Every structure is written in C-alpha cells, then in structure tokens.
mmCIF file of C-alpha atoms in Angstrom:
data_model
loop_
_atom_site.group_PDB
_atom_site.id
_atom_site.type_symbol
_atom_site.label_atom_id
_atom_site.label_comp_id
_atom_site.label_asym_id
_atom_site.label_seq_id
_atom_site.Cartn_x
_atom_site.Cartn_y
_atom_site.Cartn_z
ATOM 1 C CA UNK L 1 96.093 69.027 74.131
ATOM 2 C CA UNK L 2 95.523 65.174 75.321
ATOM 3 C CA UNK L 3 94.405 64.578 79.400
ATOM 4 C CA UNK L 4 93.749 61.222 81.102
ATOM 5 C CA UNK L 5 90.969 61.989 83.511
ATOM 6 C CA UNK L 6 90.132 59.551 86.001
ATOM 7 C CA UNK L 7 86.663 59.683 87.523
ATOM 8 C CA UNK L 8 84.543 57.981 90.434
ATOM 9 C CA UNK L 9 81.831 58.053 88.615
ATOM 10 C CA UNK L 10 80.908 55.131 86.539
ATOM 11 C CA UNK L 11 79.665 55.455 82.800
ATOM 12 C CA UNK L 12 77.493 56.648 81.920
ATOM 13 C CA UNK L 13 77.107 58.859 84.221
ATOM 14 C CA UNK L 14 74.447 62.063 84.945
ATOM 15 C CA UNK L 15 77.323 64.446 85.943
ATOM 16 C CA UNK L 16 76.853 66.847 83.189
ATOM 17 C CA UNK L 17 80.635 68.610 84.445
ATOM 18 C CA UNK L 18 81.497 65.445 83.203
ATOM 19 C CA UNK L 19 79.478 64.282 80.052
ATOM 20 C CA UNK L 20 78.394 67.348 78.810
ATOM 21 C CA UNK L 21 81.747 70.062 80.128
ATOM 22 C CA UNK L 22 84.084 67.224 79.254
ATOM 23 C CA UNK L 23 81.933 65.051 76.903
ATOM 24 C CA UNK L 24 80.445 67.409 74.294
ATOM 25 C CA UNK L 25 81.930 71.223 74.592
ATOM 26 C CA UNK L 26 85.709 71.129 75.776
ATOM 27 C CA UNK L 27 86.318 68.648 72.497
ATOM 28 C CA UNK L 28 85.312 71.816 70.215
ATOM 29 C CA UNK L 29 88.507 73.431 71.321
ATOM 30 C CA UNK L 30 91.180 70.591 70.711
ATOM 31 C CA UNK L 31 91.284 68.938 74.148
ATOM 32 C CA UNK L 32 90.863 65.020 73.931
ATOM 33 C CA UNK L 33 90.478 63.670 77.160
ATOM 34 C CA UNK L 34 90.731 59.486 77.892
ATOM 35 C CA UNK L 35 88.387 58.462 80.900
ATOM 36 C CA UNK L 36 89.686 55.949 83.318
ATOM 37 C CA UNK L 37 86.853 55.089 85.468
ATOM 38 C CA UNK L 38 83.884 51.530 85.265
ATOM 39 C CA UNK L 39 81.967 51.167 83.128
ATOM 40 C CA UNK L 40 81.275 50.406 79.313
ATOM 41 C CA UNK L 41 79.946 51.373 75.698
ATOM 42 C CA UNK L 42 76.956 49.461 75.404
ATOM 43 C CA UNK L 43 75.089 53.222 76.991
ATOM 44 C CA UNK L 44 76.149 56.753 75.928
ATOM 45 C CA UNK L 45 79.401 56.734 74.171
ATOM 46 C CA UNK L 46 82.105 59.173 75.272
ATOM 47 C CA UNK L 47 83.023 61.275 71.812
ATOM 48 C CA UNK L 48 85.942 63.422 73.983
ATOM 49 C CA UNK L 49 88.494 60.597 73.468
ATOM 50 C CA UNK L 50 89.000 57.063 74.316
ATOM 51 C CA UNK L 51 87.334 54.710 77.215
ATOM 52 C CA UNK L 52 89.656 53.079 79.769
ATOM 53 C CA UNK L 53 87.431 51.178 81.277
ATOM 54 C CA UNK L 54 87.298 48.157 83.949
ATOM 55 C CA UNK L 55 84.257 46.000 85.138
ATOM 56 C CA UNK L 56 84.428 44.451 88.463
ATOM 57 C CA UNK L 57 83.469 41.013 89.059
ATOM 58 C CA UNK L 58 79.816 40.213 89.643
ATOM 59 C CA UNK L 59 79.330 40.870 93.549
ATOM 60 C CA UNK L 60 82.582 42.209 94.041
ATOM 61 C CA UNK L 61 81.590 44.704 97.256
ATOM 62 C CA UNK L 62 83.197 47.064 97.247
ATOM 63 C CA UNK L 63 85.040 47.799 94.109
ATOM 64 C CA UNK L 64 88.218 49.424 95.768
ATOM 65 C CA UNK L 65 90.174 46.841 94.868
ATOM 66 C CA UNK L 66 89.870 46.624 91.183
ATOM 67 C CA UNK L 67 89.996 50.306 90.489
ATOM 68 C CA UNK L 68 93.063 51.015 92.234
ATOM 69 C CA UNK L 69 94.170 48.119 90.084
ATOM 70 C CA UNK L 70 93.002 49.255 87.100
ATOM 71 C CA UNK L 71 94.362 52.870 88.115
ATOM 72 C CA UNK L 72 97.707 51.359 88.564
ATOM 73 C CA UNK L 73 97.667 49.832 84.873
ATOM 74 C CA UNK L 74 95.898 52.525 83.089
ATOM 75 C CA UNK L 75 98.674 55.205 85.044
ATOM 76 C CA UNK L 76 102.125 52.532 82.914
ATOM 77 C CA UNK L 77 100.578 54.218 80.181
ATOM 78 C CA UNK L 78 101.180 58.203 80.862
ATOM 79 C CA UNK L 79 104.114 57.907 79.228
ATOM 80 C CA UNK L 80 103.557 55.652 76.046
ATOM 81 C CA UNK L 81 100.344 57.964 75.329
ATOM 82 C CA UNK L 82 102.293 60.930 75.691
ATOM 83 C CA UNK L 83 99.299 62.029 77.712
ATOM 84 C CA UNK L 84 99.864 66.525 79.165
ATOM 85 C CA UNK L 85 98.474 65.904 82.045
ATOM 86 C CA UNK L 86 96.605 63.287 84.337
ATOM 87 C CA UNK L 87 93.506 64.890 85.918
ATOM 88 C CA UNK L 88 91.219 63.095 89.045
ATOM 89 C CA UNK L 89 88.361 64.051 90.609
ATOM 90 C CA UNK L 90 87.354 63.001 94.001
ATOM 91 C CA UNK L 91 89.617 60.447 94.506
ATOM 92 C CA UNK L 92 92.577 61.067 97.283
ATOM 93 C CA UNK L 93 94.198 58.043 97.892
ATOM 94 C CA UNK L 94 93.830 57.585 93.669
ATOM 95 C CA UNK L 95 94.847 61.298 92.982
ATOM 96 C CA UNK L 96 98.704 59.997 95.354
ATOM 97 C CA UNK L 97 98.938 57.403 92.718
ATOM 98 C CA UNK L 98 98.512 59.868 89.906
ATOM 99 C CA UNK L 99 100.571 62.443 91.175
ATOM 100 C CA UNK L 100 103.683 60.247 91.694
ATOM 101 C CA UNK L 101 103.479 58.895 88.079
ATOM 102 C CA UNK L 102 103.485 62.540 86.308
ATOM 103 C CA UNK L 103 106.504 63.765 88.770
ATOM 104 C CA UNK L 104 107.653 60.714 87.123
ATOM 105 C CA UNK L 105 106.708 60.984 82.996
ATOM 106 C CA UNK L 106 106.598 65.037 83.301
ATOM 107 C CA UNK L 107 103.230 64.957 82.592
ATOM 108 C CA UNK L 108 101.271 68.151 84.881
ATOM 109 C CA UNK L 109 99.044 67.034 87.699
ATOM 110 C CA UNK L 110 95.811 68.504 88.163
ATOM 111 C CA UNK L 111 92.927 67.802 90.549
ATOM 112 C CA UNK L 112 89.210 68.490 90.572
ATOM 113 C CA UNK L 113 87.013 68.734 93.547
ATOM 114 C CA UNK L 114 83.047 69.064 92.963
ATOM 115 C CA UNK L 115 82.342 67.929 96.670
ATOM 116 C CA UNK L 116 84.528 67.240 100.074
ATOM 117 C CA UNK L 117 84.390 63.140 99.112
ATOM 118 C CA UNK L 118 86.805 62.357 102.528
ATOM 119 C CA UNK L 119 84.419 64.478 104.854
ATOM 120 C CA UNK L 120 81.909 62.990 103.363
ATOM 121 C CA UNK L 121 82.807 59.474 103.713
ATOM 122 C CA UNK L 122 83.563 60.455 107.925
ATOM 123 C CA UNK L 123 80.490 62.109 108.031
ATOM 124 C CA UNK L 124 78.400 58.847 106.528
ATOM 125 C CA UNK L 125 80.580 56.398 108.324
ATOM 126 C CA UNK L 126 79.682 58.201 111.640
ATOM 127 C CA UNK L 127 76.115 58.270 110.985
ATOM 128 C CA UNK L 128 76.158 54.402 110.584
ATOM 129 C CA UNK L 129 77.827 54.055 114.202
ATOM 130 C CA UNK L 130 80.626 51.520 115.076
ATOM 131 C CA UNK L 131 77.886 49.019 115.134
ATOM 132 C CA UNK L 132 77.552 49.051 111.401
ATOM 133 C CA UNK L 133 80.654 46.960 110.766
ATOM 134 C CA UNK L 134 82.601 47.183 107.918
ATOM 135 C CA UNK L 135 80.372 50.162 106.576
ATOM 136 C CA UNK L 136 81.546 51.855 109.442
ATOM 137 C CA UNK L 137 85.319 51.253 109.540
ATOM 138 C CA UNK L 138 86.090 51.246 106.057
ATOM 139 C CA UNK L 139 84.862 54.733 104.653
ATOM 140 C CA UNK L 140 85.936 56.225 108.095
ATOM 141 C CA UNK L 141 89.499 54.805 107.448
ATOM 142 C CA UNK L 142 89.316 55.707 103.827
ATOM 143 C CA UNK L 143 87.948 58.972 105.048
ATOM 144 C CA UNK L 144 90.560 60.140 107.289
ATOM 145 C CA UNK L 145 93.123 58.656 105.001
ATOM 146 C CA UNK L 146 92.142 60.751 101.895
ATOM 147 C CA UNK L 147 91.552 64.188 104.001
ATOM 148 C CA UNK L 148 95.296 63.506 105.244
ATOM 149 C CA UNK L 149 96.369 62.826 101.441
ATOM 150 C CA UNK L 150 94.609 65.594 99.993
ATOM 151 C CA UNK L 151 95.187 68.865 102.177
ATOM 152 C CA UNK L 152 99.454 67.958 103.354
ATOM 153 C CA UNK L 153 100.037 66.681 99.729
ATOM 154 C CA UNK L 154 98.007 66.295 96.629
ATOM 155 C CA UNK L 155 96.223 70.262 96.749
ATOM 156 C CA UNK L 156 100.282 71.694 97.902
ATOM 157 C CA UNK L 157 101.687 69.469 95.009
ATOM 158 C CA UNK L 158 99.274 69.313 92.407
ATOM 159 C CA UNK L 159 99.831 71.850 89.047
ATOM 160 C CA UNK L 160 96.344 72.856 89.400
ATOM 161 C CA UNK L 161 92.696 72.896 91.258
ATOM 162 C CA UNK L 162 90.040 73.234 89.972
ATOM 163 C CA UNK L 163 86.996 73.696 92.500
ATOM 164 C CA UNK L 164 83.384 73.446 92.498
ATOM 165 C CA UNK L 165 82.413 77.246 93.330
ATOM 166 C CA UNK L 166 84.491 80.600 94.616
ATOM 167 C CA UNK L 167 83.122 80.286 98.144
ATOM 168 C CA UNK L 168 85.555 76.367 98.085
ATOM 169 C CA UNK L 169 88.185 78.421 96.451
ATOM 170 C CA UNK L 170 88.088 80.178 99.460
ATOM 171 C CA UNK L 171 87.578 77.742 101.749
ATOM 172 C CA UNK L 172 90.685 76.143 100.350
ATOM 173 C CA UNK L 173 93.080 79.285 100.617
ATOM 174 C CA UNK L 174 91.973 79.231 104.385
ATOM 175 C CA UNK L 175 93.479 76.217 104.347
ATOM 176 C CA UNK L 176 96.820 77.527 102.495
ATOM 177 C CA UNK L 177 96.001 76.749 98.632
ATOM 178 C CA UNK L 178 96.962 79.244 96.517
ATOM 179 C CA UNK L 179 93.861 81.024 95.274
ATOM 180 C CA UNK L 180 95.875 81.324 92.105
ATOM 181 C CA UNK L 181 96.553 77.506 91.279
ATOM 182 C CA UNK L 182 93.031 77.324 91.421
ATOM 183 C CA UNK L 183 89.620 78.187 89.505
ATOM 184 C CA UNK L 184 86.280 77.784 89.884
ATOM 185 C CA UNK L 185 84.587 75.697 87.552
ATOM 186 C CA UNK L 186 80.538 75.532 88.745
ATOM 187 C CA UNK L 187 77.862 73.918 87.664
ATOM 188 C CA UNK L 188 75.512 74.636 84.407
ATOM 189 C CA UNK L 189 73.414 73.426 82.173
ATOM 190 C CA UNK L 190 73.515 73.318 78.233
ATOM 191 C CA UNK L 191 70.539 75.152 77.380
ATOM 192 C CA UNK L 192 70.647 74.429 73.359
ATOM 193 C CA UNK L 193 68.688 71.277 75.727
ATOM 194 C CA UNK L 194 67.701 72.764 78.205
ATOM 195 C CA UNK L 195 65.009 75.638 76.160
ATOM 196 C CA UNK L 196 61.716 76.301 77.804
ATOM 197 C CA UNK L 197 60.910 77.102 73.709
ATOM 198 C CA UNK L 198 61.531 73.833 73.409
ATOM 199 C CA UNK L 199 59.725 71.645 75.999
ATOM 200 C CA UNK L 200 56.427 71.520 76.751
ATOM 201 C CA UNK L 201 55.117 70.970 80.727
ATOM 202 C CA UNK L 202 53.953 67.577 81.018
ATOM 203 C CA UNK L 203 50.210 66.611 80.933
ATOM 204 C CA UNK L 204 49.541 64.831 84.443
ATOM 205 C CA UNK L 205 46.072 64.495 85.819
ATOM 206 C CA UNK L 206 47.332 65.258 88.912
ATOM 207 C CA UNK L 207 48.510 68.432 87.802
ATOM 208 C CA UNK L 208 45.166 70.202 86.598
ATOM 209 C CA UNK L 209 43.655 73.341 87.797
ATOM 210 C CA UNK L 210 46.853 72.861 90.419
ATOM 211 C CA UNK L 211 49.444 75.922 91.460
ATOM 212 C CA UNK L 212 52.522 73.364 91.606
ATOM 213 C CA UNK L 213 55.449 73.758 92.937
ATOM 214 C CA UNK L 214 58.443 71.230 92.089
ATOM 215 C CA UNK L 215 61.506 69.507 93.936
ATOM 216 C CA UNK L 216 63.632 67.748 91.437
ATOM 217 C CA UNK L 217 66.666 65.079 92.276
ATOM 218 C CA UNK L 218 67.252 62.783 95.218
ATOM 219 C CA UNK L 219 65.481 62.298 98.413
ATOM 220 C CA UNK L 220 68.560 60.846 100.459
ATOM 221 C CA UNK L 221 70.928 63.351 102.681
ATOM 222 C CA UNK L 222 68.006 66.180 101.836
ATOM 223 C CA UNK L 223 65.724 67.811 103.821
ATOM 224 C CA UNK L 224 62.552 66.537 101.942
ATOM 225 C CA UNK L 225 60.386 66.665 105.436
ATOM 226 C CA UNK L 226 60.903 70.012 105.239
ATOM 227 C CA UNK L 227 59.508 70.400 101.798
ATOM 228 C CA UNK L 228 56.164 68.894 103.305
ATOM 229 C CA UNK L 229 56.008 71.232 106.505
ATOM 230 C CA UNK L 230 56.037 74.104 103.719
ATOM 231 C CA UNK L 231 53.364 72.353 101.885
ATOM 232 C CA UNK L 232 51.440 72.289 104.972
ATOM 233 C CA UNK L 233 52.074 75.651 105.780
ATOM 234 C CA UNK L 234 51.306 76.798 101.937
ATOM 235 C CA UNK L 235 47.832 75.101 101.627
ATOM 236 C CA UNK L 236 46.166 77.256 103.805
ATOM 237 C CA UNK L 237 46.491 79.910 101.737
ATOM 238 C CA UNK L 238 46.344 78.062 98.597
ATOM 239 C CA UNK L 239 44.567 75.342 98.951
ATOM 240 C CA UNK L 240 44.796 74.194 95.262
ATOM 241 C CA UNK L 241 48.764 73.884 95.798
ATOM 242 C CA UNK L 242 50.292 70.708 94.870
ATOM 243 C CA UNK L 243 54.040 69.792 95.746
ATOM 244 C CA UNK L 244 55.216 67.499 93.152
ATOM 245 C CA UNK L 245 58.476 65.301 94.284
ATOM 246 C CA UNK L 246 60.240 64.271 91.136
ATOM 247 C CA UNK L 247 63.581 61.656 92.432
ATOM 248 C CA UNK L 248 63.716 59.433 94.797
ATOM 249 C CA UNK L 249 65.469 57.698 97.491
ATOM 250 C CA UNK L 250 67.518 54.402 97.111
ATOM 251 C CA UNK L 251 66.026 53.198 100.825
ATOM 252 C CA UNK L 252 62.623 51.742 101.788
ATOM 253 C CA UNK L 253 63.124 53.141 105.218
ATOM 254 C CA UNK L 254 63.962 56.702 103.792
ATOM 255 C CA UNK L 255 60.452 56.336 101.062
ATOM 256 C CA UNK L 256 58.286 55.084 104.560
ATOM 257 C CA UNK L 257 59.067 57.562 106.649
ATOM 258 C CA UNK L 258 58.700 60.123 103.902
ATOM 259 C CA UNK L 259 55.294 59.334 103.110
ATOM 260 C CA UNK L 260 54.255 58.294 106.828
ATOM 261 C CA UNK L 261 54.933 62.427 107.782
ATOM 262 C CA UNK L 262 52.812 63.156 104.750
ATOM 263 C CA UNK L 263 50.001 61.757 106.022
ATOM 264 C CA UNK L 264 51.002 62.929 109.904
ATOM 265 C CA UNK L 265 51.070 66.692 108.172
ATOM 266 C CA UNK L 266 47.538 65.882 105.991
ATOM 267 C CA UNK L 267 49.481 66.381 103.042
ATOM 268 C CA UNK L 268 49.181 63.080 101.034
ATOM 269 C CA UNK L 269 46.449 64.281 98.948
ATOM 270 C CA UNK L 270 48.598 67.330 97.401
ATOM 271 C CA UNK L 271 51.652 65.379 96.772
ATOM 272 C CA UNK L 272 52.333 63.560 93.743
ATOM 273 C CA UNK L 273 55.226 61.223 94.107
ATOM 274 C CA UNK L 274 56.769 60.677 90.693
ATOM 275 C CA UNK L 275 59.947 58.702 91.719
ATOM 276 C CA UNK L 276 62.684 58.684 89.032
ATOM 277 C CA UNK L 277 62.252 59.265 85.446
ATOM 278 C CA UNK L 278 64.202 60.432 82.341
ATOM 279 C CA UNK L 279 65.508 63.731 82.316
ATOM 280 C CA UNK L 280 64.097 64.635 79.400
ATOM 281 C CA UNK L 281 60.822 63.849 81.460
ATOM 282 C CA UNK L 282 61.740 64.921 84.473
ATOM 283 C CA UNK L 283 62.364 68.516 82.591
ATOM 284 C CA UNK L 284 58.815 68.462 81.343
ATOM 285 C CA UNK L 285 57.873 68.360 85.009
ATOM 286 C CA UNK L 286 59.866 71.339 85.493
ATOM 287 C CA UNK L 287 57.867 73.593 83.131
ATOM 288 C CA UNK L 288 54.881 72.680 84.626
ATOM 289 C CA UNK L 289 55.644 74.108 87.999
ATOM 290 C CA UNK L 290 55.561 77.617 88.885
ATOM 291 C CA UNK L 291 58.098 77.548 91.874
ATOM 292 C CA UNK L 292 60.914 75.177 91.758
ATOM 293 C CA UNK L 293 62.518 74.349 94.999
ATOM 294 C CA UNK L 294 65.964 73.642 96.594
ATOM 295 C CA UNK L 295 66.378 72.719 100.023
ATOM 296 C CA UNK L 296 70.266 72.040 101.260
ATOM 297 C CA UNK L 297 71.361 70.993 104.411
ATOM 298 C CA UNK L 298 73.580 73.574 106.150
ATOM 299 C CA UNK L 299 77.451 72.481 106.923
ATOM 300 C CA UNK L 300 81.075 72.358 105.963
ATOM 301 C CA UNK L 301 79.745 69.160 103.167
ATOM 302 C CA UNK L 302 77.344 71.256 100.903
ATOM 303 C CA UNK L 303 77.798 75.136 101.881
ATOM 304 C CA UNK L 304 80.546 75.929 99.000
ATOM 305 C CA UNK L 305 77.918 73.042 96.299
ATOM 306 C CA UNK L 306 76.760 74.307 93.133
ATOM 307 C CA UNK L 307 73.500 73.006 92.923
ATOM 308 C CA UNK L 308 72.481 71.115 89.330
ATOM 309 C CA UNK L 309 69.042 71.761 89.952
ATOM 310 C CA UNK L 310 68.942 75.439 90.773
ATOM 311 C CA UNK L 311 70.409 75.833 87.231
ATOM 312 C CA UNK L 312 68.260 73.791 86.208
ATOM 313 C CA UNK L 313 64.944 75.577 87.235
ATOM 314 C CA UNK L 314 66.279 78.658 85.678
ATOM 315 C CA UNK L 315 66.890 77.762 82.445
ATOM 316 C CA UNK L 316 63.501 76.217 81.788
ATOM 317 C CA UNK L 317 62.406 79.453 83.117
ATOM 318 C CA UNK L 318 61.110 78.626 87.128
ATOM 319 C CA UNK L 319 61.583 80.857 89.510
ATOM 320 C CA UNK L 320 63.667 79.508 92.730
ATOM 321 C CA UNK L 321 62.634 78.972 96.002
ATOM 322 C CA UNK L 322 66.087 77.872 97.696
ATOM 323 C CA UNK L 323 67.398 78.019 101.593
ATOM 324 C CA UNK L 324 70.654 79.989 102.727
ATOM 325 C CA UNK L 325 72.957 77.722 102.120
ATOM 326 C CA UNK L 326 75.787 80.295 100.976
ATOM 327 C CA UNK L 327 76.690 79.312 97.661
ATOM 328 C CA UNK L 328 72.955 78.988 96.085
ATOM 329 C CA UNK L 329 72.299 82.461 98.140
ATOM 330 C CA UNK L 330 75.081 83.940 96.012
ATOM 331 C CA UNK L 331 73.472 82.482 93.032
ATOM 332 C CA UNK L 332 69.915 84.023 93.840
ATOM 333 C CA UNK L 333 71.405 87.481 94.828
ATOM 334 C CA UNK L 334 73.087 87.571 91.835
ATOM 335 C CA UNK L 335 70.687 86.177 89.402
ATOM 336 C CA UNK L 336 67.329 87.722 91.373
ATOM 337 C CA UNK L 337 65.342 84.445 90.340
ATOM 338 C CA UNK L 338 63.914 83.436 93.151
ATOM 339 C CA UNK L 339 63.988 83.729 96.535
ATOM 340 C CA UNK L 340 66.204 82.646 100.101
ATOM 341 C CA UNK L 341 65.157 82.365 103.281
ATOM 342 C CA UNK L 342 66.275 79.959 106.819
ATOM 343 C CA UNK L 343 65.572 76.623 106.014
ATOM 344 C CA UNK L 344 62.510 75.952 107.588
ATOM 345 C CA UNK L 345 59.091 74.829 106.554
ATOM 346 C CA UNK L 346 57.673 77.924 107.944
ATOM 347 C CA UNK L 347 59.888 79.831 106.310
ATOM 348 C CA UNK L 348 59.632 78.229 102.891
ATOM 349 C CA UNK L 349 55.783 78.319 103.411
ATOM 350 C CA UNK L 350 55.751 81.581 104.250
ATOM 351 C CA UNK L 351 58.007 82.758 101.115
ATOM 352 C CA UNK L 352 56.266 80.282 98.810
ATOM 353 C CA UNK L 353 53.109 81.955 99.526
ATOM 354 C CA UNK L 354 54.308 85.030 98.792
ATOM 355 C CA UNK L 355 55.891 83.964 95.408
ATOM 356 C CA UNK L 356 52.786 82.302 94.521
ATOM 357 C CA UNK L 357 50.298 85.223 95.328
ATOM 358 C CA UNK L 358 52.250 87.734 92.595
ATOM 359 C CA UNK L 359 52.260 86.501 88.995
ATOM 360 C CA UNK L 360 54.209 89.715 87.708
ATOM 361 C CA UNK L 361 57.062 89.093 90.140
ATOM 362 C CA UNK L 362 56.968 85.423 89.019
ATOM 363 C CA UNK L 363 57.497 85.739 85.614
ATOM 364 C CA UNK L 364 60.444 88.781 85.980
ATOM 365 C CA UNK L 365 62.011 85.578 87.939
ATOM 366 C CA UNK L 366 61.509 83.369 85.345
ATOM 367 C CA UNK L 367 62.911 86.060 82.951
ATOM 368 C CA UNK L 368 65.916 87.113 84.665
ATOM 369 C CA UNK L 369 66.913 83.038 85.884
ATOM 370 C CA UNK L 370 67.101 82.131 82.229
ATOM 371 C CA UNK L 371 69.351 85.101 81.123
ATOM 372 C CA UNK L 372 71.707 84.686 84.031
ATOM 373 C CA UNK L 373 71.736 81.142 82.953
ATOM 374 C CA UNK L 374 72.560 81.712 79.323
ATOM 375 C CA UNK L 375 74.913 84.478 80.311
ATOM 376 C CA UNK L 376 76.605 83.038 82.973
ATOM 377 C CA UNK L 377 76.515 79.183 83.019
ATOM 378 C CA UNK L 378 75.724 77.638 79.977
ATOM 379 C CA UNK L 379 78.337 74.489 79.332
ATOM 380 C CA UNK L 380 79.430 76.069 76.139
ATOM 381 C CA UNK L 381 80.637 79.678 77.628
ATOM 382 C CA UNK L 382 82.345 77.277 80.769
ATOM 383 C CA UNK L 383 84.203 74.908 78.386
ATOM 384 C CA UNK L 384 85.071 78.038 76.662
ATOM 385 C CA UNK L 385 86.057 79.691 79.796
ATOM 386 C CA UNK L 386 87.738 76.193 80.746
ATOM 387 C CA UNK L 387 89.484 75.403 78.092
ATOM 388 C CA UNK L 388 91.326 79.163 78.383
ATOM 389 C CA UNK L 389 92.692 77.543 81.600
ATOM 390 C CA UNK L 390 93.636 74.387 79.991
ATOM 391 C CA UNK L 391 95.632 76.464 76.972
ATOM 392 C CA UNK L 392 97.705 79.205 79.777
ATOM 393 C CA UNK L 393 98.495 75.557 82.153
ATOM 394 C CA UNK L 394 99.405 73.694 78.897
ATOM 395 C CA UNK L 395 100.737 76.500 76.720
ATOM 396 C CA UNK L 396 98.226 75.810 73.477
ATOM 397 C CA UNK L 397 95.805 77.275 71.464
ATOM 398 C CA UNK L 398 92.020 76.423 71.829
ATOM 399 C CA UNK L 399 90.406 78.419 69.788
ATOM 400 C CA UNK L 400 87.403 76.531 68.281
ATOM 401 C CA UNK L 401 87.984 73.786 66.144
ATOM 402 C CA UNK L 402 87.142 75.363 62.665
ATOM 403 C CA UNK L 403 87.586 78.996 63.302
#
C-alpha cells in the first residue's frame, strides 16, 4: 500500500501523530507513506517512504503560493508513481485539488482532521481585527473559503475521513458526514519511550522539598492565567507548592503579561519558568511532578481535541488535573487517572489541594493512567488499528512485516 500524504506542518515536526504513528509504526504494516510538505532532511529522517519537500525563498511570507505550487507539482506524479491513495491533513483548499486529481487518476482520497483549521483561521483573524490589515484579511478569506470547501465538498466526497476523537466524529455527523465513513484516531504516546522506569525526574534546585505541579506546552491560546490563579489558591493550604511551567509563548507581550500577573497574585516566588526544552528534558520535568495540569479553553475549536500532554502525563505515571473540556473529561472518566473541574483558578486550586492531600489516591491515579495509555493510547496499538482501516479501504493484508 502506498499513500501520498500532504501535511501543513514543516518537517521535522514534533507532532507524534505524524512522526510516530506514520513515520515509525505504520511502516511495520506495509504502509509506505511519501510525505509532502516544506522542510529538509537535515534533521530527523523520514523512514516511512520518500520525502517530497520544498523550501520557500528566504523572507517569503506567507508560504501559501509556494505550497500551492508544490502541491500541484507533486499531484502530477500521482498516476506515474502509482499511489493507492492521496491523503491531506488540515488543508481544505489543497484537498480540493487533491480530490480532483484522485478522481482523474482513480486513486482514493482521504482527509485527516486533527483540528478545525478553517474555524481557527477565522477565530484568530477576528481576534486581531481589521486594523491588522493583511494579517486579518488573508486568514479570514482563507478560513471562510476552506470552511465552505470542507463541509460542502471535501468531507462529502472523500473516500474516508480520519478525525481526532469520537466527539469530533459526532460533530461532523451532525453536519451530514456519514459515521461509517469516519475513523477516530486519537492522540497517543510511544510508551516504549515515555516509560517511567526509564526516565528519571529532573534535578533542579528550585524543586527541592517542593510539592510540584506542572504544565507542559505552549502559553499561546491556553489559559495560563488560570494556572497562576490556581497556584495562588493552593499555596494557602500547601505553602511548599511549586508551579512548573515547561513551555513558552512565541510573543514577548504574552510572556510579559504572565510575569506581571504572577507578581500581582503574589506567586512569583513559587512559579518556575522553564521555557522551551527538548521533549526528553520536558519529560524529565514531568517525572518530577506529582500532578500534571491541562487547562483547555472551552469552545468549538478545542472541545473535540485529543490533547497529547494528558496522555504524556499518564504514560509517565503522573495524575492529571484538567478542566471540563468534553474530550478530556471523557478521557479522565474512562481512565480514573485524575480530576476534572470547571475552568477557574478557584476550582482548579481546590481540586489540586484535594489531590495533593491524599498520596494514596495519587499513586492509584498514576497507576491507572499508565495502564490506560498502554492499553488504549499506545501508538503501536493505534497503528495496528489504523492499519486495519487502511487495509479495509485498500483491500490489502496488513499483518506486521516478518510475522
């Protein structure tokens, strides 16, 4: 089986549902995936197939014209390269061209949705306002065009649609996409790497004799303010608390506002700002924590998301404290690996105190979380299930190579 896969992320990418699921495990089931995007082979290698990369000229912003030209150039090879299917991820306009080429050549067409990309473009443009000029009008136009194409054409005519969660499938079914034509492939973890037996907690002098609660991820479009408020509430009962923030913002103004808020709330002395670090080092900080937090703003964009950090916490034996985002709430309920409360500093702070006050319960949550990920969200298992879907679609045998 041979698939041509267009992705919007540059290579190398940190996205495990690309690098691990397709780049590592699906190849074991005889699936060859040629990757088309911008990037180069100087970093991580792509072992699942060929790489079809482009590089926009230095200073070219945005890369949209170059990406379109690259997409069309690569699509011309669909017939000669004898692809069984073309798959596009989160790019509705590019998917329209791919769908057309597939209908001309007889290849199957699949669409992969990990995030409502078009709605995200519209949301971010609206937040900037028309005074942002080009940074408002271009994404607003792309978002509305992509949304129209996605729901009116692409999802209805695709041979199959892969979604991020069962909740996303349910949302799309309400828009008329047949449930039978969708497969939910949630985020997962490579548990051979994220193994608490192999990864030791970081030695950081700032964490000595502290009760550590940790957040791992971006500060952008995430309610980090609520975590600072949580820390202000929880420290009243747990004075030795330390809030470790592993990640950062891409905007200096965002960093400055968070540091100011920490000072105003009186928690600057217990917040450890780690910044961006390698995944390996980030996991060592996770191993040093007693609780991992995952605040997700409520709304259409993220209610159906399947957050990687929650599964990473669980895989590394760390209980999870999250808010009532529907997809996350489903995970916590199924796993018994933490608590979910409504999103506020007071609610999270109270729940954190409750969790840290019962070490026996924390240990049980940690064990349940690790078991849940190993049994349900390990990428080796997800790859086997996803390979079965491709086998059914392409009517091929996908027994692991060598077995």
